[in-house]
Tab-separated table of C-alpha atoms in Angstrom:
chain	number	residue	atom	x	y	z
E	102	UNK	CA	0.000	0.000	0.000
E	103	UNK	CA	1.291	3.489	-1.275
E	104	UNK	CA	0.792	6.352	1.068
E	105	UNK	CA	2.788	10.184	1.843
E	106	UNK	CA	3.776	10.776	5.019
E	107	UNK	CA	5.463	13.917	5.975
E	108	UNK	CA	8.990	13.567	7.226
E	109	UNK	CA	8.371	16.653	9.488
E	110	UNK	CA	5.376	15.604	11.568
E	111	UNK	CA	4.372	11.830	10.612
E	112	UNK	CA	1.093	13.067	9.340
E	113	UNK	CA	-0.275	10.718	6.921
E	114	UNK	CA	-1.631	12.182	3.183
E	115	UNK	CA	-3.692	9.972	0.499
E	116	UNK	CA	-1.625	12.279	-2.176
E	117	UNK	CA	1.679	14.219	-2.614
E	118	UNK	CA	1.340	18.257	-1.950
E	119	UNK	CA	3.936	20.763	-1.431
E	120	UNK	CA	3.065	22.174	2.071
E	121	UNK	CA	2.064	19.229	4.330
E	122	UNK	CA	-1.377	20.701	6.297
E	123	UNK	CA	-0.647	19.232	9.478
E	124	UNK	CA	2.557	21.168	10.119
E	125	UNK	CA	2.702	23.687	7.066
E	126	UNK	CA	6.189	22.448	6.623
E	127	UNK	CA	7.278	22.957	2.755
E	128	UNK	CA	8.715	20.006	0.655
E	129	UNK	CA	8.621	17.372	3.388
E	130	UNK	CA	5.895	14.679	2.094
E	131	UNK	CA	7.718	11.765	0.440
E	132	UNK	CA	6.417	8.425	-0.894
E	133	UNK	CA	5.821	5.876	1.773
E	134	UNK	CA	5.167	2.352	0.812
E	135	UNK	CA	3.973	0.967	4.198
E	136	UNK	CA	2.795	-2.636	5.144
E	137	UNK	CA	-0.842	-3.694	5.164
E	138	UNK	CA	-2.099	-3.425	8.425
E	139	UNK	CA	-3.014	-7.071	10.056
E	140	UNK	CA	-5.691	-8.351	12.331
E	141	UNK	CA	-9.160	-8.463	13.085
E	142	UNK	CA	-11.046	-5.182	12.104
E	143	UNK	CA	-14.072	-3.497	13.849
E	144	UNK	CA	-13.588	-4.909	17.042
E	145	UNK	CA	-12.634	-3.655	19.902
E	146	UNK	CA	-10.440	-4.772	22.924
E	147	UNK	CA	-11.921	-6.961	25.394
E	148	UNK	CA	-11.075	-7.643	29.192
E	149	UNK	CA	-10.062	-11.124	28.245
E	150	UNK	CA	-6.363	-12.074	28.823
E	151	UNK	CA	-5.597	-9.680	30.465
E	152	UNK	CA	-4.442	-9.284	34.356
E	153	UNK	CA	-4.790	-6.407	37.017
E	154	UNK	CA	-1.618	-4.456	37.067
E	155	UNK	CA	0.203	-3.979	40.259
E	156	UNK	CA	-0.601	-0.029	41.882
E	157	UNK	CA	1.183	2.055	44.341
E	158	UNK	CA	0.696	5.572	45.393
E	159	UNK	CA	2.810	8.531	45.258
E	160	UNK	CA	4.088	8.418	49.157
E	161	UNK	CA	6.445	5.508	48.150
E	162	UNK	CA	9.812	6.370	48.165
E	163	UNK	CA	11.774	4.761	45.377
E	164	UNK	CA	15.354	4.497	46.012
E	165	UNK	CA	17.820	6.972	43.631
E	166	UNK	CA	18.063	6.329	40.195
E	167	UNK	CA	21.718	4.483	39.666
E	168	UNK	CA	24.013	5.824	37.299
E	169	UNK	CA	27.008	4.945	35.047
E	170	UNK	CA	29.543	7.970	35.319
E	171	UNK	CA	31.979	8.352	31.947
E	172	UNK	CA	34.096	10.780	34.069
E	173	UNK	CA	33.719	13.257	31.229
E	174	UNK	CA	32.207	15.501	33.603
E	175	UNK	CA	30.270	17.988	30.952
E	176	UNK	CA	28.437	14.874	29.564
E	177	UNK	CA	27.484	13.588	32.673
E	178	UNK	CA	25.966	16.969	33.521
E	179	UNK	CA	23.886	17.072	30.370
E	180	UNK	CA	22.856	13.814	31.355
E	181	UNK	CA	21.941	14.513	34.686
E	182	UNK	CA	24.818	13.088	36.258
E	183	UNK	CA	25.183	10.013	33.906
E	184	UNK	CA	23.826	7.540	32.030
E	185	UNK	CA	20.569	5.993	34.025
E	186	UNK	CA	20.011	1.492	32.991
E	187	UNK	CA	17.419	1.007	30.702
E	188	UNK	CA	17.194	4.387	29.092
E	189	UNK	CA	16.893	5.896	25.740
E	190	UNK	CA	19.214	8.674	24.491
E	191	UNK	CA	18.463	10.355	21.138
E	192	UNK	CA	21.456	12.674	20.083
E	193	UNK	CA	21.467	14.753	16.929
E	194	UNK	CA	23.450	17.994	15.237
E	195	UNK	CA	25.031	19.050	11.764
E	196	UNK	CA	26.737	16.413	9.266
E	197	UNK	CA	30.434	17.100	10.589
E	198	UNK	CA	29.714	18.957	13.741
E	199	UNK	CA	31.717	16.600	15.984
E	200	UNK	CA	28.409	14.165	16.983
E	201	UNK	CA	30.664	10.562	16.175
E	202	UNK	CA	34.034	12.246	17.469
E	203	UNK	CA	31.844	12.994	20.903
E	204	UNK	CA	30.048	9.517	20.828
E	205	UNK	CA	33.441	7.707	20.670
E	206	UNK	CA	35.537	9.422	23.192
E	207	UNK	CA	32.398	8.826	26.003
E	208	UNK	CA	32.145	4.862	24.829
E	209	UNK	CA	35.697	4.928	25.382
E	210	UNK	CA	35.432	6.543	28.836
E	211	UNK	CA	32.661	3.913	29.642
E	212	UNK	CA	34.430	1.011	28.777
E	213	UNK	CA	37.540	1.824	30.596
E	214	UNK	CA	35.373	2.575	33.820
E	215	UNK	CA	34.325	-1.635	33.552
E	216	UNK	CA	31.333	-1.212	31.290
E	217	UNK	CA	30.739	-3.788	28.391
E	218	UNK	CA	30.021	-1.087	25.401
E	219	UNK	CA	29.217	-1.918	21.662
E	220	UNK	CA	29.379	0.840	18.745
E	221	UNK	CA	27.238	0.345	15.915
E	222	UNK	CA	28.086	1.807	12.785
E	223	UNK	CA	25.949	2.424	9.730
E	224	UNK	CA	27.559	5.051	8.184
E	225	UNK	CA	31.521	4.124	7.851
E	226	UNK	CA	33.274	0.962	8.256
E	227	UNK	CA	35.210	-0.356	11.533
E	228	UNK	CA	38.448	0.689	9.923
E	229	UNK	CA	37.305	4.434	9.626
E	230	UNK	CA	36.588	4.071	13.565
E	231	UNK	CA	39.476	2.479	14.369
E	232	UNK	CA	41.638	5.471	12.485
E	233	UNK	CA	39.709	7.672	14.452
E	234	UNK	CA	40.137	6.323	17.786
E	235	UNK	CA	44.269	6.167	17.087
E	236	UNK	CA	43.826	9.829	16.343
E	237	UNK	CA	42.343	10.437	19.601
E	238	UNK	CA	44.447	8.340	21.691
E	239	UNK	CA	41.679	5.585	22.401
E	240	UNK	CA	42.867	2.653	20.559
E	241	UNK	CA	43.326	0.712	24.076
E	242	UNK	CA	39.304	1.297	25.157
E	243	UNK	CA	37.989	-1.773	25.220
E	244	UNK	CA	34.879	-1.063	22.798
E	245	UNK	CA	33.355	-3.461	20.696
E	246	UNK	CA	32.724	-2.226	16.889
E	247	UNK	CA	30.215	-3.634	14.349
E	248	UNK	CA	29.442	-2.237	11.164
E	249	UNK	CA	25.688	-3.282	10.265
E	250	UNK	CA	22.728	-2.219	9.274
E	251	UNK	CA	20.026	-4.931	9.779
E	252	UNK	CA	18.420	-4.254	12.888
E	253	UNK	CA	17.361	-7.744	13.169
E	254	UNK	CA	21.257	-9.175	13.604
E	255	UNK	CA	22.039	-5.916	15.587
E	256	UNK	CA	19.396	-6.783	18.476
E	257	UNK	CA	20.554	-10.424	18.357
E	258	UNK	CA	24.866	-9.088	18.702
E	259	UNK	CA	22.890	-7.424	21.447
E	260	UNK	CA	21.210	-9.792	23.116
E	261	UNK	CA	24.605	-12.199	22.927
E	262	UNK	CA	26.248	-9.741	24.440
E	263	UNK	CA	25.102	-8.170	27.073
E	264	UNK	CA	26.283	-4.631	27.492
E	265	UNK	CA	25.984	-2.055	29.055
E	266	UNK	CA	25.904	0.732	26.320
E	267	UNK	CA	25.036	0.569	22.973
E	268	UNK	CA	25.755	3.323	20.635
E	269	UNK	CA	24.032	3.188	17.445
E	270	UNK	CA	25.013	5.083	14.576
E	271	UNK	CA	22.688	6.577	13.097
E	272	UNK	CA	19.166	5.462	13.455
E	273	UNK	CA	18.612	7.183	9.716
E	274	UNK	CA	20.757	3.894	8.277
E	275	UNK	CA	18.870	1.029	10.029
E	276	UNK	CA	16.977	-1.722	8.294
E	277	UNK	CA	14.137	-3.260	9.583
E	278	UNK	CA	13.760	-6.149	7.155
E	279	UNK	CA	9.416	-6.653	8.376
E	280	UNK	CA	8.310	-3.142	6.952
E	281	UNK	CA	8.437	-2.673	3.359
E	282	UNK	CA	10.218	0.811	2.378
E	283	UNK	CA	13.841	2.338	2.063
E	284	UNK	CA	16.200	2.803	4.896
E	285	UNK	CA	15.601	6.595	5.811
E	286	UNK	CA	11.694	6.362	5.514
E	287	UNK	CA	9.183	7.631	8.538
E	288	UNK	CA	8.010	4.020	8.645
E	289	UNK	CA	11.350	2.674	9.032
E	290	UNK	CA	12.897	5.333	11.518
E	291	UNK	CA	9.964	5.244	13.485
E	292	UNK	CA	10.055	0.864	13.910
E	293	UNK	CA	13.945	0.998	14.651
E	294	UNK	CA	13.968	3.487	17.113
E	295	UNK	CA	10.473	1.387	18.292
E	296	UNK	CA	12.573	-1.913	18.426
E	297	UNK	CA	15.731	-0.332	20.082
E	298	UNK	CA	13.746	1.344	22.777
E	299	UNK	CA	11.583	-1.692	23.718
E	300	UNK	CA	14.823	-3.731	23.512
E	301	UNK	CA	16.828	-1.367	25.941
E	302	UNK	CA	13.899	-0.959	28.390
E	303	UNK	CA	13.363	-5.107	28.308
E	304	UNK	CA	17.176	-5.820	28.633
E	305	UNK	CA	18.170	-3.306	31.434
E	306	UNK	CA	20.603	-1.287	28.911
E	307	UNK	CA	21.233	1.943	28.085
E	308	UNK	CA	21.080	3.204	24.011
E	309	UNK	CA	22.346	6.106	22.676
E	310	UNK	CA	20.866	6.811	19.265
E	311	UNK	CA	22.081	9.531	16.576
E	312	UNK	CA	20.057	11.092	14.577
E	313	UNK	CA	20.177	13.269	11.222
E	314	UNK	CA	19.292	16.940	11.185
E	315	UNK	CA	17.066	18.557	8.959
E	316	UNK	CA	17.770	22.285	7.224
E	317	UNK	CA	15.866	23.473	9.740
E	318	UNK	CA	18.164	21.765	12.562
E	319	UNK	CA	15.570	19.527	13.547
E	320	UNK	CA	16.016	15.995	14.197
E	321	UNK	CA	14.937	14.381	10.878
E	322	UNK	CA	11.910	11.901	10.551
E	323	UNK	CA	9.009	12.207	13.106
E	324	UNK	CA	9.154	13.986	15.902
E	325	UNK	CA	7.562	10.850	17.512
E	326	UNK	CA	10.782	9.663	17.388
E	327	UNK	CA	11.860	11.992	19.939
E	328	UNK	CA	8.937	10.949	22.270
E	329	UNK	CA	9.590	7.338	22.279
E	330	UNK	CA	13.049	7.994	23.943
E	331	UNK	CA	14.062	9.191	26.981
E	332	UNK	CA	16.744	11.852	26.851
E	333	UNK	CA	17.157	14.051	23.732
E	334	UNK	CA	20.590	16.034	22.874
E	335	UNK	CA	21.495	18.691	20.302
E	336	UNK	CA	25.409	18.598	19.613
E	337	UNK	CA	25.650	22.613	18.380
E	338	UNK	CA	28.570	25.049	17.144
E	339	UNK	CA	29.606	27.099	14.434
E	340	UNK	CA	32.415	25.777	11.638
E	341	UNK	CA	33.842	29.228	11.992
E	342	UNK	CA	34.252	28.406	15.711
E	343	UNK	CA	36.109	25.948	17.826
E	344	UNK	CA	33.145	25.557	20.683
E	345	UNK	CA	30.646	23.148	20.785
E	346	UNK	CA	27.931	23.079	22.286
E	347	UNK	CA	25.640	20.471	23.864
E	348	UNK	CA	22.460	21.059	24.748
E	349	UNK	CA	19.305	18.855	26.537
E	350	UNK	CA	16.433	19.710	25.536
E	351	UNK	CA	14.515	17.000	26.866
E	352	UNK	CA	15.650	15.033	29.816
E	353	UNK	CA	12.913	12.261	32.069
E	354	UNK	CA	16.334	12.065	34.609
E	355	UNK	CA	17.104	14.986	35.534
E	356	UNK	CA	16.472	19.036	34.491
E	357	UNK	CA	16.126	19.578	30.590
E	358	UNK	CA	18.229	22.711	29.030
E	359	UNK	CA	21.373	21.676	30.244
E	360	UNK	CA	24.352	22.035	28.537
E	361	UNK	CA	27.894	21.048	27.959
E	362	UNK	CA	30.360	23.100	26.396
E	363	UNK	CA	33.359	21.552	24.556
E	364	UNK	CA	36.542	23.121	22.521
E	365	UNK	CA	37.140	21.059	18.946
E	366	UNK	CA	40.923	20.479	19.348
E	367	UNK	CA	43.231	18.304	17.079
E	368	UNK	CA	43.304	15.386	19.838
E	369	UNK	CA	39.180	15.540	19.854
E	370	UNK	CA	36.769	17.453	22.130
E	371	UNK	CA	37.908	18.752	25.173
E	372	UNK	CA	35.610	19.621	27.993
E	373	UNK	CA	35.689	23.388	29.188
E	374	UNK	CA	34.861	23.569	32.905
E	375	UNK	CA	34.523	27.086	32.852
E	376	UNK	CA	32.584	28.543	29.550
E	377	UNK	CA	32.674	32.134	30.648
E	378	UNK	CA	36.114	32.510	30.733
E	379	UNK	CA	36.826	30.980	27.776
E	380	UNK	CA	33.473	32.689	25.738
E	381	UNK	CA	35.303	36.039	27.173
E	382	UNK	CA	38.764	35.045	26.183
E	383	UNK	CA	38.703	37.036	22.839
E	384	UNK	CA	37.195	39.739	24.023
E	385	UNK	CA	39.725	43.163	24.036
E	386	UNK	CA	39.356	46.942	24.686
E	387	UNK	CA	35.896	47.978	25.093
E	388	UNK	CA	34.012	48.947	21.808
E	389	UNK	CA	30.534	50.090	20.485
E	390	UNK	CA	27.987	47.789	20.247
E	391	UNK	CA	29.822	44.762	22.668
E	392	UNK	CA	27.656	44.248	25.995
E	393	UNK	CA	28.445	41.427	28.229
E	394	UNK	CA	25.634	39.400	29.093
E	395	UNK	CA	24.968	37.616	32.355
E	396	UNK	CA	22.768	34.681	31.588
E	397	UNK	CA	21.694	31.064	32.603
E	398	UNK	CA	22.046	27.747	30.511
E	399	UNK	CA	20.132	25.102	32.703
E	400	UNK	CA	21.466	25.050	36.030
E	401	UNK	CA	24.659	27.113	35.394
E	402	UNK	CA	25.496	30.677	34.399
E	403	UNK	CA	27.111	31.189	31.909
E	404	UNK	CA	28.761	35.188	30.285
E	405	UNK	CA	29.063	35.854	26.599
E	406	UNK	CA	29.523	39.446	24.280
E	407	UNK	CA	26.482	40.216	22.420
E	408	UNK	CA	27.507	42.444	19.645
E	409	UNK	CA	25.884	44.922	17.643
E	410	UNK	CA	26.183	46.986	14.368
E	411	UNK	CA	24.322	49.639	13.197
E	412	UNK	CA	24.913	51.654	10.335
E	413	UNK	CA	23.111	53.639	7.348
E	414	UNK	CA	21.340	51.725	4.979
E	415	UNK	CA	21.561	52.164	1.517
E	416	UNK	CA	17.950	49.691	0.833
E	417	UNK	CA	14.514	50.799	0.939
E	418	UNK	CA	14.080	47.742	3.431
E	419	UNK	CA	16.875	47.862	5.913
E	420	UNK	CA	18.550	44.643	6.632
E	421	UNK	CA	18.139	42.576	10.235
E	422	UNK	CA	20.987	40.144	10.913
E	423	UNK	CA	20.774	37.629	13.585
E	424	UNK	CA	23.083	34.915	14.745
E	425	UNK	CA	22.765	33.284	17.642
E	426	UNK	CA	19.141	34.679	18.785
E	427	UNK	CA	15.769	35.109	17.754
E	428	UNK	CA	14.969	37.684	15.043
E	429	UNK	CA	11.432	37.889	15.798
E	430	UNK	CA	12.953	39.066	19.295
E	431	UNK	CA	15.407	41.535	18.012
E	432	UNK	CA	12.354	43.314	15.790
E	433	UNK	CA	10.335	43.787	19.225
E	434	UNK	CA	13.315	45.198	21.134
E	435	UNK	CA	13.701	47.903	17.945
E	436	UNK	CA	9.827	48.206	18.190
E	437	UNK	CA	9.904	48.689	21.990
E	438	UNK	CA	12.969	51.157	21.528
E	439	UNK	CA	11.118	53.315	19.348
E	440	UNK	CA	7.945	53.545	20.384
E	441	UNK	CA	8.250	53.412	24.713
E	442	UNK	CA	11.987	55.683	24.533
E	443	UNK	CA	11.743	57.429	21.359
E	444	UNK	CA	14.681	56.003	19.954
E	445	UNK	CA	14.451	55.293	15.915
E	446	UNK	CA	15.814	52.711	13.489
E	447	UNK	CA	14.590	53.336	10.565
E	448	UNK	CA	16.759	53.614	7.278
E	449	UNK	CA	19.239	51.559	9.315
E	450	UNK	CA	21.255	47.954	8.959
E	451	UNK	CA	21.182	46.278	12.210
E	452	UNK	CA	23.690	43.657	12.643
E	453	UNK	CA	23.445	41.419	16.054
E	454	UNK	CA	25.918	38.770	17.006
E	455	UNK	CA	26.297	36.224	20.184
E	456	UNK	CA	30.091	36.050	20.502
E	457	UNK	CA	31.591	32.114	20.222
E	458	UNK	CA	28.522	30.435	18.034
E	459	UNK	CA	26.673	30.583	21.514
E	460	UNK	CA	22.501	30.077	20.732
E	461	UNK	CA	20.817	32.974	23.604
E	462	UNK	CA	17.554	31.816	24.033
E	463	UNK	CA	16.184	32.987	27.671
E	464	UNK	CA	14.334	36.856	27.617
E	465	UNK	CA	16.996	37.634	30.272
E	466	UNK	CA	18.994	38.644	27.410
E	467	UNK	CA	16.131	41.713	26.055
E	468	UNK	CA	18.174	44.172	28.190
E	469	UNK	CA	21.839	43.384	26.928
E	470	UNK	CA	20.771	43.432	23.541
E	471	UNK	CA	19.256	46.594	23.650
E	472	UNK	CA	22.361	47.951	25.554
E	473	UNK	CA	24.265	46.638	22.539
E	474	UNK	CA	22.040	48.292	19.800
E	475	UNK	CA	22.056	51.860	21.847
E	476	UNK	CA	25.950	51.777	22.111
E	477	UNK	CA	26.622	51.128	18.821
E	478	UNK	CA	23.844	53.388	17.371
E	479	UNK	CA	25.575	56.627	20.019
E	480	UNK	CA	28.736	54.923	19.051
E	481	UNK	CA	29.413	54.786	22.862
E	482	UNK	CA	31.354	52.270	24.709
E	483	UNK	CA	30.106	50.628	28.107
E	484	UNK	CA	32.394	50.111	30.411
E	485	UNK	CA	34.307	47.466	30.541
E	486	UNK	CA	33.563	46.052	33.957
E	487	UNK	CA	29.966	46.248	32.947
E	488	UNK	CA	27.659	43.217	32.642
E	489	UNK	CA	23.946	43.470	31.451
E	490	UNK	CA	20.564	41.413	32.040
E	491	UNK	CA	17.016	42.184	32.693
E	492	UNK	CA	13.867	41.253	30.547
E	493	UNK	CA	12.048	44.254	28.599
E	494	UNK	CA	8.112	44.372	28.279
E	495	UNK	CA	6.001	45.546	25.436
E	496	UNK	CA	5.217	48.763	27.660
E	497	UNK	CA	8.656	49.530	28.247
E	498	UNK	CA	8.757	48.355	31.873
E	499	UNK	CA	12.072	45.974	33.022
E	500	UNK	CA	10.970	43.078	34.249
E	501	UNK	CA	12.862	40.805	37.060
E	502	UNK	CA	14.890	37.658	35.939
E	503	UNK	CA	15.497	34.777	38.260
E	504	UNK	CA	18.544	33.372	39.734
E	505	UNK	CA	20.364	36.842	39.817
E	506	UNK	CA	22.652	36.024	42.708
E	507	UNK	CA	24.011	32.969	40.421
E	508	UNK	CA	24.543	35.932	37.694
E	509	UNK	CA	26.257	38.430	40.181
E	510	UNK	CA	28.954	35.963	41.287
E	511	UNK	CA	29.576	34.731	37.959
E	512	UNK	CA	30.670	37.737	37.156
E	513	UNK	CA	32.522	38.554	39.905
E	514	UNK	CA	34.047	35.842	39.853
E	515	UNK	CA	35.161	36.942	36.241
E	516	UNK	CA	36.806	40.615	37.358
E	517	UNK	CA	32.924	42.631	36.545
E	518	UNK	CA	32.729	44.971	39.170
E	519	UNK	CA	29.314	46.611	37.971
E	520	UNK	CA	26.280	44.981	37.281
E	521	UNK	CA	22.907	46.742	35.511
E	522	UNK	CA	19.431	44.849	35.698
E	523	UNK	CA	15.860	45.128	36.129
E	524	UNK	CA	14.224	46.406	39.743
E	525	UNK	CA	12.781	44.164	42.197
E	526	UNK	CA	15.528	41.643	41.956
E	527	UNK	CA	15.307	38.414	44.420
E	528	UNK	CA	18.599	38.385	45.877
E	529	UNK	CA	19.638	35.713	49.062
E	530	UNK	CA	23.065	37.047	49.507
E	531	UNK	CA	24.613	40.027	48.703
E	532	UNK	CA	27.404	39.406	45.654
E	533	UNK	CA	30.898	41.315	45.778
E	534	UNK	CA	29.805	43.273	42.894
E	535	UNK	CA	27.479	46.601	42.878
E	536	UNK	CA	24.065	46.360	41.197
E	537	UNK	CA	22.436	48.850	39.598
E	538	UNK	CA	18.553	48.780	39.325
E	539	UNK	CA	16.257	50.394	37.020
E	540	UNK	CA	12.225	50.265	36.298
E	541	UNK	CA	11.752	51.325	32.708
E	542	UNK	CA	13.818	51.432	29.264
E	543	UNK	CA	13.354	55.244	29.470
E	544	UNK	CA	15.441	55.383	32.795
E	545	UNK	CA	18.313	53.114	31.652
E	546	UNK	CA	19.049	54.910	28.462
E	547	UNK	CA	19.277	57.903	30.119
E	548	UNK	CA	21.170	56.128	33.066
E	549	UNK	CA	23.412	54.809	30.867
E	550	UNK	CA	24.059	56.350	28.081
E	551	UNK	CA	22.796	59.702	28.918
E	552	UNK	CA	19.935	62.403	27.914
E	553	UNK	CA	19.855	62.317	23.694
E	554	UNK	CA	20.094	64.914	21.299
C-alpha cells in the first residue's frame, strides 16, 4: 500500500502536496510504501487475557536512580549526572559537527570505567573508527565495533552480548527487514527506534541513538521519534568556531536545558569547565555595540559578548541580521525602543551577534541586547567592567529575571565589578559586585548612556 507521510510531523496524506497541512512544513511529504495493516477489524479490545496491574501511590519512596559515570564531567551533567540502565538517548546535530568524534571518546570513557560497550556503525566501516580512535588516543578502550545495518542481527549481537551501552550510529541507516520501504523512511525510523527502545527498556541497557538533522536543525523523521526515547541532545557550534555546544532539551532524569560546552581540538573534544572565561577570552578593549551578558544555561550561568552593528542603509528595506538569537525578538526590542523611549531605526542595517557560536535563548537577554544596539547606534562604549541582564516588556517596563545572585557571582568571579538589571531583583546574599537597578527602558538609556540629542 502506497501512502505520503510527511517527514516533518508523521502526518499521513492519500496524495503528494507541497506544504504538508498538518505542520505547514514545505517540501517534506515523500512516498511511503507501508505494510498492510493485520488483524481483526471493527472490534474492539476486550477484558479477556488480560491481568490487574500492580498499583502504588505517590508516598512511596523509590530508592535513587543508579548511574554509570563516563568521568567526562560535561556529559554527565547534560545527562543529569550520567547515564541511568534502561534508558533511551536520542542525540542529533550538523553532518560534521563533531556528533561521532563525541560519541566515541564517552564509549571509550565507559568502557575503561568496567562497562561492556558496543558501537554500531551504519555510516563508515570499523576501519574508519578504528583510524579515528588512534587519532584520539583511544585505541586501548575496550569497545566493541560492528558495522551493520540490519536491525534484526544488531538486536541479536545485542542480546549475545550483554552490554551495558550501545551506541548506534545513526538510526537514519537502520533496516528493519518486516516493513516494506527504504532505509531513511518515517516508517522505518519510526520501527527501529520502536525496536531499540523496547529492547533497551526489556534488557536493562542503556542506548544512545544519533540522529540526522534537517535544514531546519531539527532531528529528521518524526518527531515521535523523539517521544519514544528518553533523553534528547542537540550537539551545536559554528564551523567558523572551535566551541561546541551540547544542549538537553529534553531530559525524564534529571532538568532539561542543560548544557555542555566543549573546545574542537586536534586530539578531539575537550571539555571546558569554565565557559565564561573561555566565551570572554577574545574579548579586548571595550568597543561600540559589545555588551556582556549575564545569563543562565540550565542550572549554570554562563557570560558571553552580544555584539551589535548599526549603520546607514543604503535599501529601501533595511537589513536585520541575527546569529545566535531570535529575530522575531530583536524586531520587538527595535519596536519597543522606538515607540516606549523614542529612539528610531529606521533607514538603518542592524547587525546582532552572540560572541563564540553561543545560541541565547532565555528573555533575560532583552536588556543586553538593547544595551548593545544603543551603544553602537551613540557609538558609545560601556564600560568594561559592565555586565547586562534584565527582561524588557512591550510597555517599556524591566521586568525581574530569576537566579540573579548565580549571575552576580559569575561575574565577579570573572573581574565585573558593575552589574545593571531590572528592579525588584530576588537576591539571598549580597554578591561582591554593585548592582544597579532600574524600572523602565526610558530610565536606563538615560542612566546609561545619557539624555539624547
Amino acid at each position: 500500500m502506497t501512502r505520503f507521510v510527511c517527514n516533518e510531523c508523521g502526518a499521513v496524506h492519500k496524495k503528494w502536496a507541497g506544504r504538508c497541512d498538518a505542520c505547514s512544513a514545505w517540501n517534506s511529504i515523500v512516498e511511503d510504501t507501508a505494510a498492510a495493516p493485520s488483524g481483526p477489524k471493527g472490534k474492539a479490545l476486550d477484558r479477556k487475557g488480560g491481568r490487574p496491574v500492580e498499583l502504588s501511590d505517590l508516598s512511596v519512596a523509590d530508592p535513587p536512580l543508579p548511574r554509570s559515570v563516563s568521568g567526562i564531567a560535561e556529559l554527565d551533567r547534560v545527562l543529569g549526572g550520567g547515564l541511568v540502565p534502561a534508558s533511551a538517548t536520542l542525540v542529533g546535530g550538523d553532518p560534521g559537527i563533531g556528533k561521532s568524534t563525541l560519541l566515541l571518546q564517552a564509549a571509550a570513557a565507559f568502557a575503561r570505567k568496567g562497562a561492556g560497550v558496543v558501537y554500531v556503525s551504519g555510516e563508515e566501516a570499523a576501519a574508519q573508527i578504528r583510524m579515528r580512535a588512534q587519532r584520539l588516543g583511544l585505541a586501548d578502550a575496550p569497545v566493541k565495533l560492528a558495522a551493520e545495518t540490519n536491525l534484526r542481527n544488531i538486536l541479536a549481537t545485542l542480546e549475545a552480548e550483554k552490554p551495558r551501552l550501545a551506541i548506534i550510529d545513526s538510526i537514519q541507516t537502520m533496516w528493519a527487514d518486516h516493513v516494506d520501504s527504504a532505509p531513511g523512511s518515517v516508517s522505518q525510523v519510526r520501527a527501529a527506534a520502536h525496536e531499540l527502545v523496547t529492547f533497551a527498556k526489556r534488557q536493562g541497557i542503556s542506548v544512545i541513538l544519533v540522529g540526522h538533522v534537517t535544514k531546519e536543525g531539527q532531528i529528521a523523521g518524526p518527531r515521535v521519534v523523539e517521544h519514544m526515547v528518553d533523553t534528547v541532545l542537540y550537539f551545536e557550534g559554528e564551523r567558523g568556531h572551535q566551541f561546541r555546544i551540547l544542549r538537553a532539551v529534553k531530559n525524564r532524569f534529571g532538568p532539561a536545558d542543560e548544557i555542555g560546552v566543549f573546545e574542537m581540538t586536534g586530539e578531539g573534544l575537550a571539555e571546558v569547565s569554565n565557559p565564561s572565561e573561555l566565551f570572554l577570552s577574545e574579548r579586548g578593549q571595550p568597543a561600540s555595540g559589545s555588551v556582556v551578558f549575564a545569563g543562565i544555561e540550565g542550572t549554570r550561568p554562563l557570560l558571553c559578548e552580544i555584539q551589535a552593528l548599526v549603520a546607514p542603509s543604503p535599501l529601501a528595506t533595511p537589513r536585520r541580521t541575527v546569529v545566535g538569537w531570535d529575530s522575531g525578538r530583536l524586531a520587538m526590542i527595535l519596536a519597543v525602543l522606538e515607540a516606549r523611549a523614542g529612539i528610531a531605526f529606521g533607514g538603518m542595517d542592524v547587525y546582532l551577534n552572540v560572541a563564540g557560536g553561543l545560541r541565547v535563548a532565555e528573555p533575560a537577554a532583552d536588556l543586553a541586547v538593547a544595551a548593545a544596539l544603543m551603544s553602537a547606534r551613540q557609538d558609545h562604549a560601556l564600560p568594561a567592567e559592565t555586565v547586562v541582564f534584565g527582561e524588557i516588556s512591550l510597555s517599556g517596563a524591566l521586568r525581574p529575571v530569576p537566579q540573579a545572585d548565580a549571575r552576580l557571582r559569575e561575574a565577579a568571579k570573572l573581574g565585573f565589578s558593575r552589574a545593571v538589571g531590572p528592579n525588584g531583583l530576588k537576591r539571598a546574599a549580597q554578591a561582591p559586585i554593585s548592582l544597579e537597578t532600574l524600572d523602565d527602558l526610558g530610565g536606563f538609556v538615560e542612566s546609561v548612556f545619557g539624555p539624547l540629542d
